[in-house]
Amino acid sequence: MPPARRAPRTTRAVAAVALLLAAASGCGDAGDLVGAGSTPTAMSPDRLWPQLTPASSPAYTIDEVDTQVVKGVSVPGDDIREVDPVAVVRAEIGSDPGVYTAGGYDRTARLMADCAKSGAARQSCPVLQPYYRDLTGDGHDDLTLGFRQLPGDITAVRVYTVAKHRLVRVMHWEDAVSGVELAGRSVIIRSPSEVAGYEYRLQWTWDPQQKAMLLTHDEMLRTGKSTRVPSGSPSASASSR
């Protein structure tokens, strides 16, 4: 028979302090410490199916490390702020024309012409405001870029850095996006879920060994809001890996 469990150390300490204070000041005085009750008992994790042979390779390829040199776009003086964000998106469209033809994101390709306009005429440009921050820790700004993939409600999010005088894409994602944040060396993307009251929260963080932004957190969080994402959205498949 196992020995009887002792009360948690924190609980015993709180009880002892309460008794001492009560003896010193008398019962019923205002301000006496009141016990909050016993603390939950800690439970160790249980290992399931120990007889299974540990897998040595992934079952699916999800491109954890996916970097790509952007061809046709130069970086004057190795300053990423001198790079034209519209030219970067045009280069991506040109490198994968099948995605931006009829039946794909053809409206994005058509509206790229509006990016050269000014004033109200430029509002249809699918390229969003660029943001600059040192995400790689090398002391130089990197580029976080977003653009709409139309028709539809998908936003492409990209991160670029400069390596060996070349523009390099170190992170890419497309989803129905409800918010994007930069925090430290990370990019955090929030997307609506098909489950009402929840959202997906994905975080990419710079990894100096892989020289890429890696997907370090992929979680589903409660928001309390009844939001839904259309079926077939990339966010719906993100949690099914």
Coordinates of N, CA, C and O in Angstrom, one line a residue, residues 11-185:
T11 N 0.2 24.7 0.8 CA -1.0 24.7 1.6 C -0.7 24.7 3.1 O -1.3 25.4 3.9
R12 N 0.3 23.8 3.4 CA 0.7 23.7 4.8 C 1.3 25.1 5.3 O 1.0 25.5 6.5
A13 N 2.0 25.7 4.5 CA 2.6 27.0 4.9 C 1.6 28.1 5.1 O 1.6 28.8 6.1
V14 N 0.6 28.2 4.2 CA -0.5 29.2 4.4 C -1.3 28.9 5.6 O -1.6 29.8 6.4
A15 N -1.6 27.6 5.9 CA -2.4 27.3 7.1 C -1.6 27.7 8.3 O -2.2 28.2 9.3
A16 N -0.3 27.4 8.4 CA 0.5 27.7 9.6 C 0.5 29.2 9.8 O 0.4 29.7 10.9
V17 N 0.7 30.0 8.7 CA 0.7 31.5 8.9 C -0.6 32.0 9.4 O -0.7 32.9 10.3
A18 N -1.7 31.4 8.9 CA -3.0 31.9 9.3 C -3.3 31.6 10.8 O -3.9 32.4 11.5
L19 N -2.8 30.4 11.3 CA -3.0 30.1 12.7 C -2.2 31.1 13.6 O -2.6 31.5 14.6
L20 N -1.0 31.4 13.2 CA -0.1 32.3 13.9 C -0.7 33.6 14.0 O -0.7 34.3 15.1
L21 N -1.2 34.2 12.9 CA -1.8 35.5 12.9 C -3.1 35.5 13.7 O -3.4 36.5 14.4
A22 N -3.9 34.4 13.7 CA -5.1 34.4 14.4 C -4.8 34.4 15.9 O -5.5 35.1 16.7
A23 N -3.7 33.7 16.3 CA -3.4 33.6 17.7 C -2.9 35.0 18.2 O -3.1 35.4 19.4
A24 N -2.2 35.7 17.3 CA -1.6 37.0 17.7 C -2.6 38.1 17.8 O -2.5 39.0 18.6
S25 N -3.6 38.1 16.9 CA -4.5 39.3 16.8 C -5.9 39.0 17.3 O -6.7 39.9 17.4
G26 N -6.2 37.7 17.6 CA -7.5 37.4 18.0 C -8.4 37.0 16.9 O -8.3 37.5 15.8
C27 N -9.4 36.2 17.1 CA -10.3 35.7 16.1 C -11.3 36.8 15.7 O -11.7 37.6 16.6
G28 N -11.7 36.9 14.4 CA -12.7 37.8 14.0 C -12.2 39.2 13.7 O -13.0 40.0 13.2
D29 N -10.9 39.5 13.9 CA -10.4 40.8 13.5 C -10.4 40.9 12.0 O -10.1 40.0 11.3
A30 N -10.7 42.1 11.5 CA -10.6 42.4 10.1 C -9.2 42.3 9.6 O -8.3 42.7 10.3
G31 N -9.0 41.8 8.4 CA -7.7 41.7 7.8 C -7.0 40.4 8.1 O -5.8 40.2 7.7
D32 N -7.6 39.4 8.8 CA -7.0 38.1 9.0 C -6.9 37.4 7.7 O -7.7 37.5 6.8
L33 N -5.8 36.6 7.6 CA -5.6 35.8 6.4 C -6.6 34.7 6.4 O -7.0 34.1 7.4
V34 N -7.2 34.4 5.2 CA -8.1 33.4 5.1 C -7.6 32.3 4.1 O -7.1 32.7 3.0
G35 N -7.6 31.1 4.4 CA -7.1 30.0 3.6 C -7.9 30.0 2.2 O -9.1 30.1 2.2
A36 N -7.2 29.8 1.2 CA -7.8 29.7 -0.2 C -8.2 28.3 -0.5 O -8.6 28.1 -1.7
G37 N -7.9 27.4 0.4 CA -8.2 26.0 0.0 C -7.0 25.3 -0.5 O -6.0 25.8 -0.7
S38 N -7.2 24.0 -0.6 CA -6.0 23.2 -1.1 C -5.7 23.4 -2.5 O -6.6 23.7 -3.3
T39 N -4.4 23.3 -2.8 CA -4.0 23.5 -4.2 C -4.2 22.2 -5.0 O -4.2 21.1 -4.4
P40 N -4.4 22.3 -6.3 CA -4.6 21.1 -7.1 C -3.4 20.2 -7.0 O -2.2 20.7 -7.0
T41 N -3.6 18.9 -7.0 CA -2.5 18.0 -7.0 C -1.8 17.9 -8.3 O -2.5 17.7 -9.4
A42 N -0.5 18.0 -8.4 CA 0.2 17.9 -9.7 C 0.1 16.5 -10.2 O 0.2 15.5 -9.5
M43 N -0.1 16.4 -11.5 CA -0.2 15.1 -12.2 C 0.9 15.0 -13.2 O 1.1 15.8 -14.0
S44 N 1.7 13.9 -13.1 CA 2.8 13.7 -14.1 C 2.2 13.2 -15.4 O 1.1 12.6 -15.4
P45 N 2.9 13.5 -16.5 CA 2.3 13.0 -17.8 C 2.4 11.5 -17.9 O 3.3 10.8 -17.4
D46 N 1.5 10.9 -18.6 CA 1.5 9.5 -18.9 C 1.9 9.2 -20.3 O 1.4 9.8 -21.3
R47 N 2.9 8.3 -20.5 CA 3.4 8.0 -21.8 C 2.5 6.9 -22.4 O 2.3 5.8 -21.8
L48 N 1.9 7.1 -23.6 CA 1.0 6.2 -24.2 C 1.8 5.3 -25.2 O 2.7 5.8 -25.9
W49 N 1.3 4.1 -25.4 CA 1.8 3.2 -26.4 C 3.4 3.1 -26.5 O 4.0 3.4 -27.5
P50 N 4.0 2.8 -25.4 CA 5.5 2.8 -25.4 C 6.1 1.7 -26.3 O 7.2 1.8 -26.7
Q51 N 5.2 0.8 -26.7 CA 5.7 -0.3 -27.6 C 5.9 0.2 -29.1 O 6.5 -0.5 -29.9
L52 N 5.3 1.4 -29.4 CA 5.4 1.9 -30.8 C 6.9 2.2 -31.1 O 7.6 2.8 -30.3
T53 N 7.3 1.9 -32.3 CA 8.7 2.3 -32.7 C 8.7 3.8 -33.1 O 7.8 4.2 -33.9
P54 N 9.5 4.6 -32.5 CA 9.6 6.0 -32.8 C 9.8 6.3 -34.3 O 10.6 5.6 -34.9
A55 N 9.0 7.2 -34.8 CA 9.1 7.5 -36.3 C 10.5 8.3 -36.5 O 10.9 9.0 -35.6
S56 N 11.1 8.0 -37.6 CA 12.4 8.6 -37.9 C 12.3 9.6 -39.0 O 13.2 10.4 -39.3
S57 N 11.1 9.8 -39.7 CA 10.9 10.8 -40.7 C 9.5 11.2 -40.7 O 8.6 10.5 -40.3
P58 N 9.2 12.5 -41.2 CA 7.8 13.0 -41.1 C 6.9 12.3 -42.2 O 7.4 11.9 -43.2
A59 N 5.7 12.2 -41.8 CA 4.7 11.6 -42.8 C 4.3 12.6 -43.9 O 4.0 12.1 -45.0
Y60 N 4.4 13.9 -43.6 CA 4.0 14.9 -44.6 C 5.0 15.9 -44.7 O 5.7 16.3 -43.8
T61 N 5.1 16.5 -45.9 CA 6.0 17.6 -46.1 C 5.3 18.9 -46.0 O 4.3 19.1 -46.8
I62 N 5.6 19.7 -45.1 CA 4.9 21.0 -44.9 C 5.8 22.2 -45.0 O 5.5 23.3 -44.7
D63 N 7.0 21.9 -45.6 CA 8.0 23.0 -46.0 C 8.3 23.9 -44.8 O 8.1 25.1 -44.8
E64 N 8.8 23.2 -43.7 CA 9.2 24.0 -42.5 C 10.2 25.0 -42.8 O 10.2 26.1 -42.3
V65 N 11.2 24.6 -43.6 CA 12.3 25.5 -44.0 C 12.2 25.7 -45.5 O 12.4 24.9 -46.3
D66 N 11.7 26.9 -45.9 CA 11.5 27.2 -47.3 C 12.0 28.6 -47.6 O 11.3 29.6 -47.3
T67 N 13.2 28.7 -48.1 CA 13.7 30.0 -48.4 C 13.9 30.1 -49.9 O 14.1 29.1 -50.6
Q68 N 13.8 31.3 -50.5 CA 13.9 31.4 -51.9 C 14.5 32.8 -52.3 O 14.0 33.8 -51.7
V69 N 15.5 32.8 -53.1 CA 16.1 34.1 -53.6 C 15.1 34.7 -54.6 O 14.5 34.0 -55.5
V70 N 14.8 35.9 -54.5 CA 13.8 36.6 -55.3 C 14.6 37.1 -56.6 O 15.5 38.0 -56.5
K71 N 14.3 36.5 -57.7 CA 15.1 36.8 -58.9 C 14.5 38.1 -59.6 O 13.3 38.3 -59.6
G72 N 15.3 38.9 -60.1 CA 14.9 40.1 -60.9 C 14.7 41.3 -60.0 O 14.3 42.3 -60.5
V73 N 14.9 41.2 -58.7 CA 14.8 42.3 -57.8 C 16.1 42.6 -57.1 O 16.6 41.8 -56.3
S74 N 16.7 43.8 -57.3 CA 18.0 44.1 -56.7 C 17.8 44.8 -55.4 O 16.7 45.3 -55.1
V75 N 18.8 44.9 -54.6 CA 18.8 45.5 -53.3 C 19.9 46.6 -53.3 O 21.0 46.3 -52.9
P76 N 19.5 47.8 -53.7 CA 20.5 48.9 -53.7 C 21.2 49.1 -52.4 O 20.5 49.4 -51.4
G77 N 22.5 49.0 -52.4 CA 23.3 49.3 -51.1 C 22.9 48.3 -50.0 O 23.2 48.6 -48.8
D78 N 22.4 47.1 -50.3 CA 22.0 46.1 -49.3 C 21.0 46.7 -48.4 O 20.8 46.2 -47.2
D79 N 20.3 47.7 -48.8 CA 19.2 48.4 -47.9 C 17.9 47.9 -48.4 O 17.4 48.3 -49.5
I80 N 17.2 47.1 -47.6 CA 15.9 46.5 -48.0 C 14.8 47.6 -48.1 O 13.9 47.4 -48.8
R81 N 15.0 48.7 -47.5 CA 14.1 49.8 -47.6 C 14.1 50.4 -49.0 O 13.2 51.1 -49.4
E82 N 15.1 50.2 -49.7 CA 15.2 50.7 -51.1 C 14.6 49.7 -52.1 O 14.5 50.0 -53.3
V83 N 14.1 48.6 -51.7 CA 13.5 47.6 -52.5 C 12.0 48.0 -52.7 O 11.3 48.4 -51.7
D84 N 11.5 48.0 -53.9 CA 10.1 48.3 -54.2 C 9.2 47.1 -53.9 O 9.3 46.1 -54.5
P85 N 8.3 47.2 -52.9 CA 7.5 46.1 -52.5 C 6.6 45.7 -53.7 O 6.3 44.5 -53.8
V86 N 6.1 46.6 -54.5 CA 5.3 46.2 -55.7 C 6.1 45.3 -56.6 O 5.6 44.3 -57.2
A87 N 7.4 45.7 -56.8 CA 8.3 44.9 -57.7 C 8.5 43.5 -57.1 O 8.6 42.5 -57.9
V88 N 8.5 43.3 -55.8 CA 8.6 42.0 -55.1 C 7.4 41.2 -55.4 O 7.5 40.0 -55.8
V89 N 6.2 41.7 -55.3 CA 5.0 41.0 -55.6 C 4.9 40.6 -57.1 O 4.5 39.5 -57.5
R90 N 5.3 41.6 -57.9 CA 5.3 41.3 -59.4 C 6.2 40.1 -59.7 O 5.9 39.2 -60.5
A91 N 7.4 40.1 -59.0 CA 8.3 39.0 -59.2 C 7.7 37.6 -58.8 O 7.9 36.6 -59.5
E92 N 7.0 37.6 -57.7 CA 6.3 36.4 -57.3 C 5.3 35.9 -58.3 O 5.2 34.7 -58.6
I93 N 4.5 36.9 -58.8 CA 3.5 36.5 -59.8 C 4.1 36.0 -61.1 O 3.7 35.0 -61.6
G94 N 5.3 36.6 -61.4 CA 5.9 36.2 -62.6 C 6.6 34.8 -62.5 O 6.7 34.0 -63.5
S95 N 7.0 34.5 -61.2 CA 7.7 33.2 -61.0 C 6.7 32.0 -60.9 O 7.1 30.8 -61.0
D96 N 5.4 32.3 -60.7 CA 4.4 31.3 -60.6 C 3.1 31.7 -61.3 O 2.1 31.9 -60.7
P97 N 3.2 31.9 -62.6 CA 2.1 32.5 -63.4 C 0.8 31.6 -63.3 O -0.3 32.2 -63.4
G98 N 0.9 30.3 -63.2 CA -0.2 29.5 -63.1 C -1.2 29.8 -62.0 O -2.4 29.6 -62.1
V99 N -0.6 30.3 -60.9 CA -1.5 30.6 -59.7 C -2.3 31.9 -60.0 O -3.4 32.1 -59.4
Y100 N -1.8 32.7 -60.8 CA -2.4 34.0 -61.0 C -3.1 34.2 -62.4 O -3.2 35.3 -62.9
T101 N -3.5 33.0 -63.0 CA -4.3 33.1 -64.2 C -5.7 32.8 -63.9 O -6.1 32.7 -62.7
A102 N -6.6 32.7 -64.9 CA -8.0 32.5 -64.8 C -8.2 31.2 -63.9 O -7.6 30.2 -64.2
G103 N -9.1 31.3 -63.0 CA -9.4 30.2 -62.1 C -8.5 30.2 -60.8 O -8.8 29.5 -59.9
G104 N -7.5 31.2 -60.8 CA -6.7 31.3 -59.6 C -6.9 32.7 -59.1 O -8.0 33.2 -58.9
Y105 N -5.7 33.3 -58.8 CA -5.8 34.7 -58.3 C -5.6 35.7 -59.4 O -4.7 36.6 -59.3
D106 N -6.4 35.6 -60.4 CA -6.2 36.4 -61.6 C -6.6 37.9 -61.4 O -6.0 38.8 -62.0
R107 N -7.5 38.1 -60.4 CA -7.8 39.5 -60.1 C -6.6 40.2 -59.5 O -6.4 41.4 -59.7
T108 N -5.8 39.5 -58.7 CA -4.6 40.1 -58.1 C -3.7 40.6 -59.2 O -3.2 41.7 -59.2
A109 N -3.5 39.7 -60.2 CA -2.6 40.1 -61.3 C -3.1 41.3 -62.1 O -2.3 42.2 -62.5
R110 N -4.4 41.4 -62.3 CA -5.0 42.5 -63.1 C -4.9 43.8 -62.3 O -4.6 44.8 -62.9
L111 N -5.1 43.7 -61.0 CA -5.1 45.0 -60.2 C -3.7 45.5 -59.9 O -3.5 46.6 -59.3
M112 N -2.7 44.7 -60.2 CA -1.3 45.2 -59.9 C -1.0 46.4 -60.7 O -0.2 47.3 -60.3
A113 N -1.7 46.7 -61.8 CA -1.6 47.9 -62.6 C -1.9 49.1 -61.8 O -1.4 50.2 -62.1
D114 N -2.9 49.0 -60.9 CA -3.3 50.1 -60.1 C -2.3 50.6 -59.1 O -2.3 51.7 -58.5
C115 N -1.3 49.7 -58.8 CA -0.2 50.1 -57.9 C 0.7 51.2 -58.4 O 1.4 51.9 -57.6
A116 N 0.6 51.5 -59.7 CA 1.4 52.6 -60.2 C 0.7 53.9 -60.2 O 1.2 54.9 -60.6
K117 N -0.6 53.8 -59.8 CA -1.4 55.0 -59.8 C -1.3 55.8 -58.5 O -0.6 55.3 -57.5
S118 N -1.8 56.9 -58.4 CA -1.8 57.7 -57.1 C -3.2 58.1 -56.7 O -4.1 58.0 -57.4
G119 N -3.3 58.5 -55.4 CA -4.5 58.9 -54.9 C -5.5 57.8 -54.8 O -5.2 56.6 -54.5
A120 N -6.8 58.1 -55.0 CA -7.9 57.2 -54.9 C -7.8 56.0 -55.9 O -8.2 54.9 -55.6
A121 N -7.2 56.3 -57.0 CA -7.0 55.3 -58.0 C -6.1 54.1 -57.6 O -6.2 53.0 -58.1
R122 N -5.3 54.4 -56.6 CA -4.4 53.3 -56.1 C -5.0 52.4 -55.0 O -4.4 51.4 -54.6
Q123 N -6.2 52.8 -54.6 CA -6.8 52.0 -53.5 C -7.0 50.6 -53.9 O -7.1 49.7 -53.0
S124 N -7.1 50.3 -55.1 CA -7.4 48.9 -55.6 C -6.1 48.1 -55.7 O -6.2 46.9 -55.9
C125 N -5.0 48.7 -55.4 CA -3.7 47.9 -55.5 C -3.7 46.9 -54.4 O -4.0 47.1 -53.2
P126 N -3.5 45.6 -54.7 CA -3.5 44.5 -53.7 C -2.4 44.5 -52.8 O -2.4 43.8 -51.8
V127 N -1.3 45.2 -53.0 CA -0.1 45.2 -52.1 C -0.4 46.1 -50.9 O -0.7 47.3 -51.1
L128 N -0.2 45.6 -49.7 CA -0.5 46.3 -48.5 C 0.7 47.1 -48.1 O 1.8 46.9 -48.6
Q129 N 0.6 47.9 -47.1 CA 1.7 48.7 -46.5 C 2.8 47.8 -46.0 O 2.5 46.9 -45.3
P130 N 4.0 48.1 -46.5 CA 5.1 47.2 -46.0 C 5.6 47.7 -44.6 O 5.4 48.8 -44.2
Y131 N 6.1 46.7 -43.8 CA 6.6 47.0 -42.5 C 8.1 46.5 -42.4 O 8.4 45.5 -42.9
Y132 N 8.9 47.3 -41.6 CA 10.3 47.0 -41.5 C 10.7 46.8 -40.1 O 10.4 47.7 -39.2
R133 N 11.4 45.7 -39.8 CA 11.9 45.5 -38.5 C 13.0 44.4 -38.6 O 12.9 43.6 -39.5
D134 N 13.9 44.5 -37.7 CA 15.0 43.5 -37.7 C 14.5 42.2 -37.0 O 14.4 42.1 -35.8
L135 N 14.1 41.3 -37.9 CA 13.6 40.0 -37.4 C 14.7 38.9 -37.3 O 14.5 37.9 -36.6
T136 N 15.8 39.2 -38.0 CA 16.9 38.1 -38.0 C 18.0 38.4 -37.0 O 18.8 37.5 -36.8
G137 N 18.0 39.6 -36.4 CA 19.0 39.9 -35.4 C 20.3 40.3 -35.9 O 21.3 40.3 -35.1
D138 N 20.4 40.6 -37.2 CA 21.7 41.0 -37.7 C 21.9 42.5 -37.7 O 22.9 43.0 -38.2
G139 N 21.0 43.3 -37.1 CA 21.1 44.7 -37.0 C 20.6 45.5 -38.1 O 20.7 46.7 -38.2
H140 N 20.0 44.8 -39.1 CA 19.4 45.5 -40.3 C 17.9 45.1 -40.4 O 17.5 44.0 -40.1
D141 N 17.2 46.1 -41.0 CA 15.8 45.8 -41.1 C 15.5 44.7 -42.1 O 16.2 44.5 -43.1
D142 N 14.4 44.0 -41.8 CA 13.9 43.0 -42.8 C 12.5 43.5 -43.2 O 11.9 44.4 -42.6
L143 N 11.9 42.9 -44.2 CA 10.7 43.4 -44.8 C 9.6 42.4 -44.6 O 9.7 41.2 -44.9
T144 N 8.5 42.8 -43.9 CA 7.3 42.0 -43.8 C 6.3 42.6 -44.8 O 5.9 43.8 -44.7
L145 N 5.8 41.8 -45.7 CA 5.0 42.3 -46.8 C 3.7 41.4 -46.9 O 3.7 40.2 -46.7
G146 N 2.6 42.1 -47.2 CA 1.3 41.4 -47.4 C 0.7 41.9 -48.6 O 0.8 43.0 -49.1
F147 N -0.1 41.0 -49.3 CA -0.9 41.4 -50.4 C -2.1 40.5 -50.6 O -2.1 39.3 -50.1
R148 N -3.2 41.0 -51.1 CA -4.4 40.3 -51.2 C -4.4 39.3 -52.4 O -3.9 39.7 -53.5
Q149 N -4.9 38.1 -52.2 CA -5.0 37.1 -53.3 C -6.4 37.1 -53.7 O -7.3 36.5 -53.0
L150 N -6.7 37.7 -54.8 CA -8.1 37.9 -55.2 C -8.4 37.2 -56.5 O -7.6 37.0 -57.3
P151 N -9.7 36.8 -56.6 CA -10.8 37.0 -55.7 C -10.8 36.1 -54.5 O -10.0 35.1 -54.5
G152 N -11.6 36.5 -53.5 CA -11.6 35.7 -52.3 C -11.1 36.6 -51.1 O -11.0 37.8 -51.2
D153 N -10.9 35.9 -50.0 CA -10.6 36.6 -48.7 C -9.3 36.1 -48.2 O -9.1 36.0 -46.9
I154 N -8.3 35.9 -49.0 CA -7.0 35.3 -48.6 C -6.0 36.5 -48.7 O -6.0 37.3 -49.6
T155 N -5.1 36.5 -47.7 CA -4.0 37.5 -47.6 C -2.7 36.7 -47.6 O -2.6 35.8 -46.8
A156 N -1.8 37.1 -48.4 CA -0.5 36.5 -48.4 C 0.4 37.3 -47.5 O 0.4 38.5 -47.6
V157 N 1.2 36.6 -46.7 CA 2.1 37.3 -45.8 C 3.5 36.7 -46.1 O 3.7 35.5 -46.1
R158 N 4.5 37.6 -46.3 CA 5.8 37.2 -46.6 C 6.8 38.0 -45.8 O 6.6 39.1 -45.4
V159 N 8.0 37.4 -45.5 CA 9.1 38.1 -44.9 C 10.3 37.9 -45.7 O 10.6 36.8 -46.2
Y160 N 11.0 39.0 -45.9 CA 12.2 39.0 -46.8 C 13.4 39.6 -46.0 O 13.2 40.5 -45.2
T161 N 14.6 39.1 -46.3 CA 15.8 39.6 -45.7 C 16.8 39.7 -46.8 O 16.6 39.3 -48.0
V162 N 18.0 40.3 -46.5 CA 19.1 40.4 -47.5 C 20.2 39.5 -47.1 O 20.7 39.6 -45.9
A163 N 20.6 38.7 -48.0 CA 21.7 37.8 -47.7 C 22.6 37.7 -49.0 O 22.2 37.5 -50.1
K164 N 23.9 38.0 -48.8 CA 24.9 38.0 -49.9 C 24.4 38.9 -51.0 O 24.4 38.5 -52.2
H165 N 23.9 40.1 -50.6 CA 23.5 41.1 -51.6 C 22.3 40.7 -52.4 O 22.0 41.4 -53.4
R166 N 21.6 39.7 -51.9 CA 20.4 39.3 -52.6 C 19.1 39.3 -51.7 O 19.3 39.1 -50.5
L167 N 18.0 39.6 -52.3 CA 16.7 39.6 -51.6 C 16.3 38.1 -51.4 O 16.1 37.4 -52.4
V168 N 16.0 37.7 -50.2 CA 15.7 36.3 -49.9 C 14.4 36.2 -49.1 O 14.2 36.9 -48.1
R169 N 13.4 35.4 -49.6 CA 12.2 35.2 -48.9 C 12.4 34.1 -47.9 O 12.9 33.0 -48.2
V170 N 12.2 34.5 -46.6 CA 12.4 33.5 -45.5 C 11.2 33.0 -44.8 O 11.2 32.2 -43.9
M171 N 10.0 33.5 -45.3 CA 8.8 33.0 -44.7 C 7.6 33.4 -45.6 O 7.6 34.4 -46.2
H172 N 6.7 32.5 -45.8 CA 5.5 32.8 -46.6 C 4.3 32.0 -46.1 O 4.4 30.9 -45.6
W173 N 3.1 32.6 -46.1 CA 1.9 32.0 -45.7 C 0.7 32.7 -46.3 O 0.8 33.9 -46.6
E174 N -0.3 31.9 -46.6 CA -1.6 32.5 -47.1 C -2.7 32.0 -46.3 O -2.8 30.8 -45.9
D175 N -3.6 32.9 -45.9 CA -4.8 32.5 -45.1 C -5.8 33.6 -45.1 O -5.6 34.7 -45.6
A176 N -7.0 33.3 -44.5 CA -8.0 34.3 -44.2 C -7.5 34.9 -42.9 O -7.7 34.4 -41.8
V177 N -6.9 36.1 -43.0 CA -6.2 36.7 -41.9 C -7.1 37.7 -41.2 O -7.7 38.5 -41.8
S178 N -7.1 37.6 -39.8 CA -7.8 38.6 -39.0 C -6.8 39.5 -38.3 O -7.3 40.5 -37.7
G179 N -5.5 39.2 -38.3 CA -4.6 40.1 -37.6 C -3.2 39.5 -37.8 O -2.9 38.3 -37.8
V180 N -2.2 40.5 -37.9 CA -0.8 40.1 -38.0 C 0.0 41.0 -37.1 O -0.3 42.2 -37.0
E181 N 0.9 40.4 -36.3 CA 1.7 41.2 -35.4 C 3.2 40.8 -35.5 O 3.5 39.6 -35.9
L182 N 4.0 41.7 -35.2 CA 5.5 41.5 -35.1 C 5.8 41.6 -33.6 O 5.5 42.6 -33.0
A183 N 6.5 40.6 -33.1 CA 6.9 40.6 -31.7 C 8.3 40.0 -31.6 O 8.5 38.8 -31.8
G184 N 9.3 40.8 -31.2 CA 10.6 40.3 -31.1 C 11.1 39.8 -32.4 O 11.2 40.5 -33.4
R185 N 11.5 38.5 -32.5 CA 11.9 37.9 -33.8 C 10.8 37.1 -34.4 O 11.1 36.2 -35.2

